[in-house]
Amino acid sequence: MSLQMISDVLALRDISSHCPLCGRKFGRVARTDEHIFPRWLQKHHKLETRRLTLPNFIGKTYKSVRIDICEKCNHHRFGRLETEIARRVRSGDAFAAVQDLDQELLAVWLGKILWLLCRKGHAYPDHRRRNEPEPDSIVPQDLMPGITYLGMMERAFAMHKGMYACYLTDPPLPDFFYGPPYSLYVVEIDTRDTRFEAFDFADNLITLGAALRTGNLGLICAFDGGIHREFRLHRFQHLIGEKLHPVQFGELAARIFYDHTVLHEDALRVQYYWNRPLHAVVAQTQTPRSFDPFLAEHHDLERLAGMIGRGTYADPKKILHEGGRIFTCLEDHEGNFLRYAVTEEEIEAARRDPHQTLMGPLDSRWRTDSCSR
Ligand SMILES: [Zn+2]
């Protein structure tokens, strides 16, 4: 029964005939029109007629980015999830309000937006490539096997099943060895700088990550078998307890997405099993637990600078220093958290600090010069 579920997810059924979340065939269940960015979230931030800046959906309004899902998902399983998240996000202190929420629900919720964007993007031909012999989709076919990892997680949730991740060499002792199939970071946002919008969304389909900022809540999630938390949490832990300015949140997300570009290829491969006692899919990452798959030899400073630039609206050429140094706005020259200068006093103090440098058109864009990699 549930091995069948795994192969059904991998088969990527046509979204015009099957619910992209639970896989049920439309007709047996009614189809409903779903806003990929939830309608309550659009209302909350007045996004309806605003246009997306995501590479795959440039120029589309938020309210037009929709997909059919089945009535059961919309009104029950995922509908209840939306209600839970909406109540907390709209409470005025979203960061505090999600603290008692199971992290899996946050990961599934953010993952649902990313998964539905991918399925929608994959279903439409890319107009920029319409004259090629085999025109590809907006989300190209060769990315879909990796993206399906996220589809597996959404399907398991839709069907009241679980999903866990493990490593190649793990013995079958679930309680100890199985962990969540994602790396989720929940951070508090510094909302004092009113020049920045209260909402932002970024994704990276190659590394299967998404970042969403709403009010004082920031979520960054990589659907990676939990390997980022396992091997890279120590790099970022001191930042996660701080209030991050929107630009800093953008840099943190970019750095987490970037990390996944240096992975050993076996860490991108996965084997799925059905675990009956756990009632869950187990996704086995094809590297051993003892092996750190984030490889120093794959580092590419230009790529890192490019990704940070995109995430922070800064010029990548200015982020990358000659001599292999990368600017950061997250840490001071000693590696401690650097509070982003917002008030006049803070900007003045930053101006006097010889370790900080002005970048970008906004006065408050101060970054400390540090070699962080
Ligand atoms: Zn469904």
mmCIF file of C-alpha atoms in Angstrom, residues 15-286:
data_model
loop_
_atom_site.group_PDB
_atom_site.id
_atom_site.type_symbol
_atom_site.label_atom_id
_atom_site.label_comp_id
_atom_site.label_asym_id
_atom_site.label_seq_id
_atom_site.Cartn_x
_atom_site.Cartn_y
_atom_site.Cartn_z
ATOM 1 C CA ILE A 15 -1.267 18.063 -12.025
ATOM 2 C CA SER A 16 -4.185 18.614 -14.397
ATOM 3 C CA SER A 17 -5.600 15.222 -13.414
ATOM 4 C CA HIS A 18 -4.193 14.523 -9.931
ATOM 5 C CA CYS A 19 -3.926 16.505 -6.706
ATOM 6 C CA PRO A 20 -0.256 17.564 -6.407
ATOM 7 C CA LEU A 21 -0.355 17.094 -2.636
ATOM 8 C CA CYS A 22 -2.142 13.804 -1.933
ATOM 9 C CA GLY A 23 -2.075 12.319 -5.452
ATOM 10 C CA ARG A 24 -5.817 11.581 -5.539
ATOM 11 C CA LYS A 25 -7.388 11.646 -8.972
ATOM 12 C CA PHE A 26 -9.623 14.611 -9.666
ATOM 13 C CA GLY A 27 -13.135 13.386 -10.342
ATOM 14 C CA ARG A 28 -13.013 10.942 -7.453
ATOM 15 C CA VAL A 29 -12.436 13.995 -5.295
ATOM 16 C CA ALA A 30 -13.502 17.505 -6.200
ATOM 17 C CA ARG A 31 -10.862 19.934 -7.371
ATOM 18 C CA THR A 32 -10.530 23.319 -5.707
ATOM 19 C CA ASP A 33 -8.603 26.423 -6.660
ATOM 20 C CA GLU A 34 -5.684 27.024 -4.295
ATOM 21 C CA HIS A 35 -3.602 30.182 -3.928
ATOM 22 C CA ILE A 36 0.013 28.997 -3.720
ATOM 23 C CA PHE A 37 0.776 31.958 -1.475
ATOM 24 C CA PRO A 38 -2.110 31.511 0.958
ATOM 25 C CA ARG A 39 -4.876 34.070 0.571
ATOM 26 C CA TRP A 40 -4.782 34.974 4.264
ATOM 27 C CA LEU A 41 -1.059 35.760 3.908
ATOM 28 C CA GLN A 42 -1.682 37.894 0.808
ATOM 29 C CA LYS A 43 -4.387 39.826 2.679
ATOM 30 C CA HIS A 44 -2.189 40.189 5.753
ATOM 31 C CA HIS A 45 0.578 41.843 3.715
ATOM 32 C CA LYS A 46 -1.629 43.378 0.971
ATOM 33 C CA LEU A 47 0.145 41.314 -1.659
ATOM 34 C CA GLU A 48 -2.800 40.426 -3.914
ATOM 35 C CA THR A 49 -1.995 42.737 -6.804
ATOM 36 C CA ARG A 50 1.733 42.929 -6.151
ATOM 37 C CA ARG A 51 4.057 41.158 -8.550
ATOM 38 C CA LEU A 52 6.408 38.318 -7.737
ATOM 39 C CA THR A 53 10.103 38.718 -8.322
ATOM 40 C CA LEU A 54 10.894 34.992 -8.207
ATOM 41 C CA PRO A 55 12.924 33.973 -11.261
ATOM 42 C CA ASN A 56 10.277 31.521 -12.409
ATOM 43 C CA PHE A 57 7.278 33.749 -11.858
ATOM 44 C CA ILE A 58 8.526 37.243 -12.682
ATOM 45 C CA GLY A 59 5.713 39.682 -13.300
ATOM 46 C CA LYS A 60 2.904 37.440 -12.056
ATOM 47 C CA THR A 61 0.661 38.858 -9.374
ATOM 48 C CA TYR A 62 0.429 36.933 -6.126
ATOM 49 C CA LYS A 63 -3.288 36.407 -6.546
ATOM 50 C CA SER A 64 -2.774 34.867 -9.997
ATOM 51 C CA VAL A 65 -0.354 32.174 -8.824
ATOM 52 C CA ARG A 66 -2.822 29.368 -8.231
ATOM 53 C CA ILE A 67 -3.039 25.621 -8.680
ATOM 54 C CA ASP A 68 -5.763 22.992 -8.362
ATOM 55 C CA ILE A 69 -5.631 20.819 -5.278
ATOM 56 C CA CYS A 70 -8.298 18.430 -4.045
ATOM 57 C CA GLU A 71 -11.083 19.320 -1.675
ATOM 58 C CA LYS A 72 -9.784 16.930 1.000
ATOM 59 C CA CYS A 73 -6.388 18.615 1.127
ATOM 60 C CA ASN A 74 -7.803 22.115 0.852
ATOM 61 C CA HIS A 75 -10.545 21.799 3.447
ATOM 62 C CA HIS A 76 -9.100 19.256 5.835
ATOM 63 C CA ARG A 77 -5.477 18.224 6.102
ATOM 64 C CA PHE A 78 -3.785 21.353 4.728
ATOM 65 C CA GLY A 79 -6.733 23.610 5.535
ATOM 66 C CA ARG A 80 -6.299 22.923 9.240
ATOM 67 C CA LEU A 81 -2.569 23.545 8.908
ATOM 68 C CA GLU A 82 -3.232 26.938 7.281
ATOM 69 C CA THR A 83 -5.619 27.852 10.107
ATOM 70 C CA GLU A 84 -2.981 27.010 12.720
ATOM 71 C CA ILE A 85 -0.234 28.969 10.981
ATOM 72 C CA ALA A 86 -2.491 31.927 10.082
ATOM 73 C CA ARG A 87 -3.636 32.425 13.663
ATOM 74 C CA ARG A 88 -0.054 32.625 14.855
ATOM 75 C CA VAL A 89 1.343 34.756 12.044
ATOM 76 C CA ARG A 90 -1.452 37.309 12.419
ATOM 77 C CA SER A 91 -1.135 37.475 16.205
ATOM 78 C CA GLY A 92 1.183 40.511 16.182
ATOM 79 C CA ASP A 93 4.159 38.555 17.512
ATOM 80 C CA ALA A 94 4.496 35.723 15.046
ATOM 81 C CA PHE A 95 7.914 34.640 16.264
ATOM 82 C CA ALA A 96 6.691 34.093 19.826
ATOM 83 C CA ALA A 97 3.451 32.541 18.615
ATOM 84 C CA VAL A 98 5.122 29.712 16.681
ATOM 85 C CA GLN A 99 7.372 28.631 19.540
ATOM 86 C CA ASP A 100 4.929 26.016 20.790
ATOM 87 C CA LEU A 101 4.204 24.717 17.304
ATOM 88 C CA ASP A 102 5.647 21.412 16.121
ATOM 89 C CA GLN A 103 8.489 22.351 13.752
ATOM 90 C CA GLU A 104 7.319 19.735 11.302
ATOM 91 C CA LEU A 105 4.201 21.826 10.693
ATOM 92 C CA LEU A 106 6.282 24.895 9.833
ATOM 93 C CA ALA A 107 8.466 22.851 7.481
ATOM 94 C CA VAL A 108 5.458 21.240 5.795
ATOM 95 C CA TRP A 109 3.763 24.626 5.434
ATOM 96 C CA LEU A 110 6.774 26.350 3.865
ATOM 97 C CA GLY A 111 7.479 23.226 1.837
ATOM 98 C CA LYS A 112 3.946 23.253 0.453
ATOM 99 C CA ILE A 113 4.471 26.716 -1.078
ATOM 100 C CA LEU A 114 7.773 25.652 -2.640
ATOM 101 C CA TRP A 115 6.435 22.308 -3.880
ATOM 102 C CA LEU A 116 3.344 23.850 -5.478
ATOM 103 C CA LEU A 117 5.473 26.577 -7.116
ATOM 104 C CA CYS A 118 7.695 23.845 -8.553
ATOM 105 C CA ARG A 119 4.793 21.777 -9.839
ATOM 106 C CA LYS A 120 3.152 24.836 -11.354
ATOM 107 C CA GLY A 121 6.425 25.952 -12.941
ATOM 108 C CA HIS A 122 7.126 22.474 -14.260
ATOM 109 C CA ALA A 123 3.716 22.252 -15.943
ATOM 110 C CA TYR A 124 4.290 25.278 -18.172
ATOM 111 C CA PRO A 125 6.680 25.620 -21.110
ATOM 112 C CA ASP A 126 9.414 28.199 -20.774
ATOM 113 C CA HIS A 127 8.695 30.908 -23.366
ATOM 114 C CA ARG A 128 12.334 31.909 -23.409
ATOM 115 C CA ARG A 129 13.162 28.463 -24.820
ATOM 116 C CA ARG A 130 10.181 27.978 -27.130
ATOM 117 C CA ASN A 131 12.324 27.898 -30.289
ATOM 118 C CA GLU A 132 14.605 25.127 -29.074
ATOM 119 C CA PRO A 133 14.159 21.614 -30.521
ATOM 120 C CA GLU A 134 12.903 20.319 -27.160
ATOM 121 C CA PRO A 135 11.567 23.289 -25.239
ATOM 122 C CA ASP A 136 11.773 22.747 -21.501
ATOM 123 C CA SER A 137 9.462 23.822 -18.709
ATOM 124 C CA ILE A 138 9.927 26.895 -16.537
ATOM 125 C CA VAL A 139 11.153 24.482 -13.891
ATOM 126 C CA PRO A 140 13.295 22.146 -15.991
ATOM 127 C CA GLN A 141 12.813 18.411 -16.054
ATOM 128 C CA ASP A 142 16.300 17.632 -14.744
ATOM 129 C CA LEU A 143 15.534 19.375 -11.443
ATOM 130 C CA MET A 144 12.382 17.376 -10.798
ATOM 131 C CA PRO A 145 13.936 14.185 -9.327
ATOM 132 C CA GLY A 146 15.588 16.239 -6.581
ATOM 133 C CA ILE A 147 12.500 18.357 -6.011
ATOM 134 C CA THR A 148 10.429 15.192 -5.625
ATOM 135 C CA TYR A 149 12.033 14.739 -2.199
ATOM 136 C CA LEU A 150 9.838 17.612 -1.071
ATOM 137 C CA GLY A 151 6.836 16.084 -2.806
ATOM 138 C CA MET A 152 7.400 12.922 -0.775
ATOM 139 C CA MET A 153 7.292 14.911 2.443
ATOM 140 C CA GLU A 154 4.096 16.734 1.434
ATOM 141 C CA ARG A 155 2.470 13.468 0.349
ATOM 142 C CA ALA A 156 3.351 11.760 3.615
ATOM 143 C CA PHE A 157 1.757 14.634 5.532
ATOM 144 C CA ALA A 158 -1.310 14.645 3.265
ATOM 145 C CA MET A 159 -1.847 10.929 3.924
ATOM 146 C CA HIS A 160 -1.324 11.133 7.721
ATOM 147 C CA LYS A 161 2.010 9.382 7.411
ATOM 148 C CA GLY A 162 5.435 10.404 8.591
ATOM 149 C CA MET A 163 8.751 10.941 6.884
ATOM 150 C CA TYR A 164 12.170 10.522 8.445
ATOM 151 C CA ALA A 165 15.693 10.789 7.167
ATOM 152 C CA CYS A 166 18.705 8.604 7.941
ATOM 153 C CA TYR A 167 22.198 7.968 6.628
ATOM 154 C CA LEU A 168 23.666 5.149 4.610
ATOM 155 C CA THR A 169 25.334 3.311 7.474
ATOM 156 C CA ASP A 170 22.625 3.717 10.132
ATOM 157 C CA PRO A 171 21.473 0.502 11.793
ATOM 158 C CA PRO A 172 17.711 0.008 11.926
ATOM 159 C CA LEU A 173 17.169 1.583 15.347
ATOM 160 C CA PRO A 174 14.620 4.253 14.517
ATOM 161 C CA ASP A 175 14.316 6.005 17.865
ATOM 162 C CA PHE A 176 17.909 6.990 17.886
ATOM 163 C CA PHE A 177 18.878 7.331 14.261
ATOM 164 C CA TYR A 178 15.920 8.749 12.385
ATOM 165 C CA GLY A 179 15.558 12.491 12.188
ATOM 166 C CA PRO A 180 13.476 15.080 10.343
ATOM 167 C CA PRO A 181 13.998 15.200 6.557
ATOM 168 C CA TYR A 182 14.673 18.942 6.571
ATOM 169 C CA SER A 183 16.879 21.592 8.190
ATOM 170 C CA LEU A 184 14.598 24.307 9.529
ATOM 171 C CA TYR A 185 15.801 27.574 11.044
ATOM 172 C CA VAL A 186 13.273 29.755 12.843
ATOM 173 C CA VAL A 187 14.638 33.248 13.469
ATOM 174 C CA GLU A 188 13.361 36.493 14.921
ATOM 175 C CA ILE A 189 13.379 39.515 12.614
ATOM 176 C CA ASP A 190 14.350 43.026 13.654
ATOM 177 C CA THR A 191 11.393 45.046 12.340
ATOM 178 C CA ARG A 192 12.641 48.539 13.251
ATOM 179 C CA ASP A 193 13.740 49.441 9.719
ATOM 180 C CA THR A 194 10.480 50.533 8.095
ATOM 181 C CA ARG A 195 12.047 50.943 4.655
ATOM 182 C CA PHE A 196 11.813 47.175 4.309
ATOM 183 C CA GLU A 197 8.617 45.329 3.574
ATOM 184 C CA ALA A 198 7.186 43.043 6.212
ATOM 185 C CA PHE A 199 7.064 40.133 3.759
ATOM 186 C CA ASP A 200 9.615 38.427 1.579
ATOM 187 C CA PHE A 201 9.989 35.042 -0.054
ATOM 188 C CA ALA A 202 13.020 33.504 -1.719
ATOM 189 C CA ASP A 203 13.632 30.050 -3.067
ATOM 190 C CA ASN A 204 16.400 28.045 -4.607
ATOM 191 C CA LEU A 205 15.263 25.091 -6.654
ATOM 192 C CA ILE A 206 18.712 23.669 -7.240
ATOM 193 C CA THR A 207 19.402 23.379 -3.528
ATOM 194 C CA LEU A 208 15.724 22.843 -2.628
ATOM 195 C CA GLY A 209 15.510 25.616 -0.069
ATOM 196 C CA ALA A 210 12.961 28.295 0.766
ATOM 197 C CA ALA A 211 13.029 31.364 2.987
ATOM 198 C CA LEU A 212 9.987 33.317 4.089
ATOM 199 C CA ARG A 213 9.786 36.425 6.205
ATOM 200 C CA THR A 214 6.501 37.615 7.684
ATOM 201 C CA GLY A 215 6.560 40.343 10.332
ATOM 202 C CA ASN A 216 9.027 39.350 13.042
ATOM 203 C CA LEU A 217 9.150 35.712 11.969
ATOM 204 C CA GLY A 218 11.730 34.358 9.556
ATOM 205 C CA LEU A 219 11.756 30.757 8.324
ATOM 206 C CA ILE A 220 14.579 29.208 6.342
ATOM 207 C CA CYS A 221 14.228 25.583 5.384
ATOM 208 C CA ALA A 222 16.332 23.245 3.286
ATOM 209 C CA PHE A 223 14.657 19.966 2.377
ATOM 210 C CA ASP A 224 17.915 18.107 2.628
ATOM 211 C CA GLY A 225 17.493 15.127 4.933
ATOM 212 C CA GLY A 226 18.536 17.305 7.864
ATOM 213 C CA ILE A 227 22.189 17.344 6.806
ATOM 214 C CA HIS A 228 22.592 21.106 7.122
ATOM 215 C CA ARG A 229 21.546 21.073 10.760
ATOM 216 C CA GLU A 230 23.711 18.034 11.351
ATOM 217 C CA PHE A 231 26.897 19.450 9.835
ATOM 218 C CA ARG A 232 26.508 23.218 9.574
ATOM 219 C CA LEU A 233 24.399 24.335 12.533
ATOM 220 C CA HIS A 234 27.549 25.227 14.494
ATOM 221 C CA ARG A 235 28.359 27.908 11.882
ATOM 222 C CA PHE A 236 25.061 29.708 12.373
ATOM 223 C CA GLN A 237 23.852 28.861 15.859
ATOM 224 C CA HIS A 238 25.047 32.136 17.401
ATOM 225 C CA LEU A 239 22.998 34.069 14.807
ATOM 226 C CA ILE A 240 19.806 32.185 15.257
ATOM 227 C CA GLY A 241 19.205 33.530 18.782
ATOM 228 C CA GLU A 242 19.560 37.140 17.560
ATOM 229 C CA LYS A 243 17.111 39.522 15.914
ATOM 230 C CA LEU A 244 18.091 39.699 12.259
ATOM 231 C CA HIS A 245 17.526 42.716 10.048
ATOM 232 C CA PRO A 246 15.776 41.808 6.741
ATOM 233 C CA VAL A 247 19.082 42.194 4.882
ATOM 234 C CA GLN A 248 20.773 39.907 7.383
ATOM 235 C CA PHE A 249 17.973 37.383 7.014
ATOM 236 C CA GLY A 250 18.559 37.513 3.249
ATOM 237 C CA GLU A 251 22.256 36.860 3.745
ATOM 238 C CA LEU A 252 21.658 33.983 6.152
ATOM 239 C CA ALA A 253 19.241 32.312 3.721
ATOM 240 C CA ALA A 254 21.697 32.821 0.844
ATOM 241 C CA ARG A 255 24.519 31.258 2.847
ATOM 242 C CA ILE A 256 22.393 28.254 3.803
ATOM 243 C CA PHE A 257 21.314 27.797 0.168
ATOM 244 C CA TYR A 258 24.928 28.201 -0.926
ATOM 245 C CA ASP A 259 26.145 25.499 1.439
ATOM 246 C CA HIS A 260 24.079 22.980 -0.493
ATOM 247 C CA THR A 261 25.987 23.803 -3.668
ATOM 248 C CA VAL A 262 29.189 22.315 -2.249
ATOM 249 C CA LEU A 263 27.750 18.917 -1.347
ATOM 250 C CA HIS A 264 29.280 15.590 -2.241
ATOM 251 C CA GLU A 265 27.059 14.154 -4.962
ATOM 252 C CA ASP A 266 26.135 11.115 -2.856
ATOM 253 C CA ALA A 267 24.513 13.450 -0.332
ATOM 254 C CA LEU A 268 22.095 14.477 -3.095
ATOM 255 C CA ARG A 269 21.047 10.885 -3.727
ATOM 256 C CA VAL A 270 18.360 9.238 -1.700
ATOM 257 C CA GLN A 271 16.819 5.816 -1.298
ATOM 258 C CA TYR A 272 13.238 5.579 -0.045
ATOM 259 C CA TYR A 273 11.926 2.819 2.209
ATOM 260 C CA TRP A 274 8.569 2.194 3.746
ATOM 261 C CA ASN A 275 8.756 1.590 7.497
ATOM 262 C CA ARG A 276 5.618 -0.158 8.647
ATOM 263 C CA PRO A 277 6.001 0.147 12.455
ATOM 264 C CA LEU A 278 6.656 3.864 12.153
ATOM 265 C CA HIS A 279 3.973 4.305 9.503
ATOM 266 C CA ALA A 280 6.484 6.472 7.698
ATOM 267 C CA VAL A 281 8.664 6.872 4.652
ATOM 268 C CA VAL A 282 12.352 6.656 5.497
ATOM 269 C CA ALA A 283 14.603 8.611 3.134
ATOM 270 C CA GLN A 284 18.145 7.391 3.309
ATOM 271 C CA THR A 285 20.860 9.869 2.337
ATOM 272 C CA GLN A 286 23.571 7.979 0.452
#
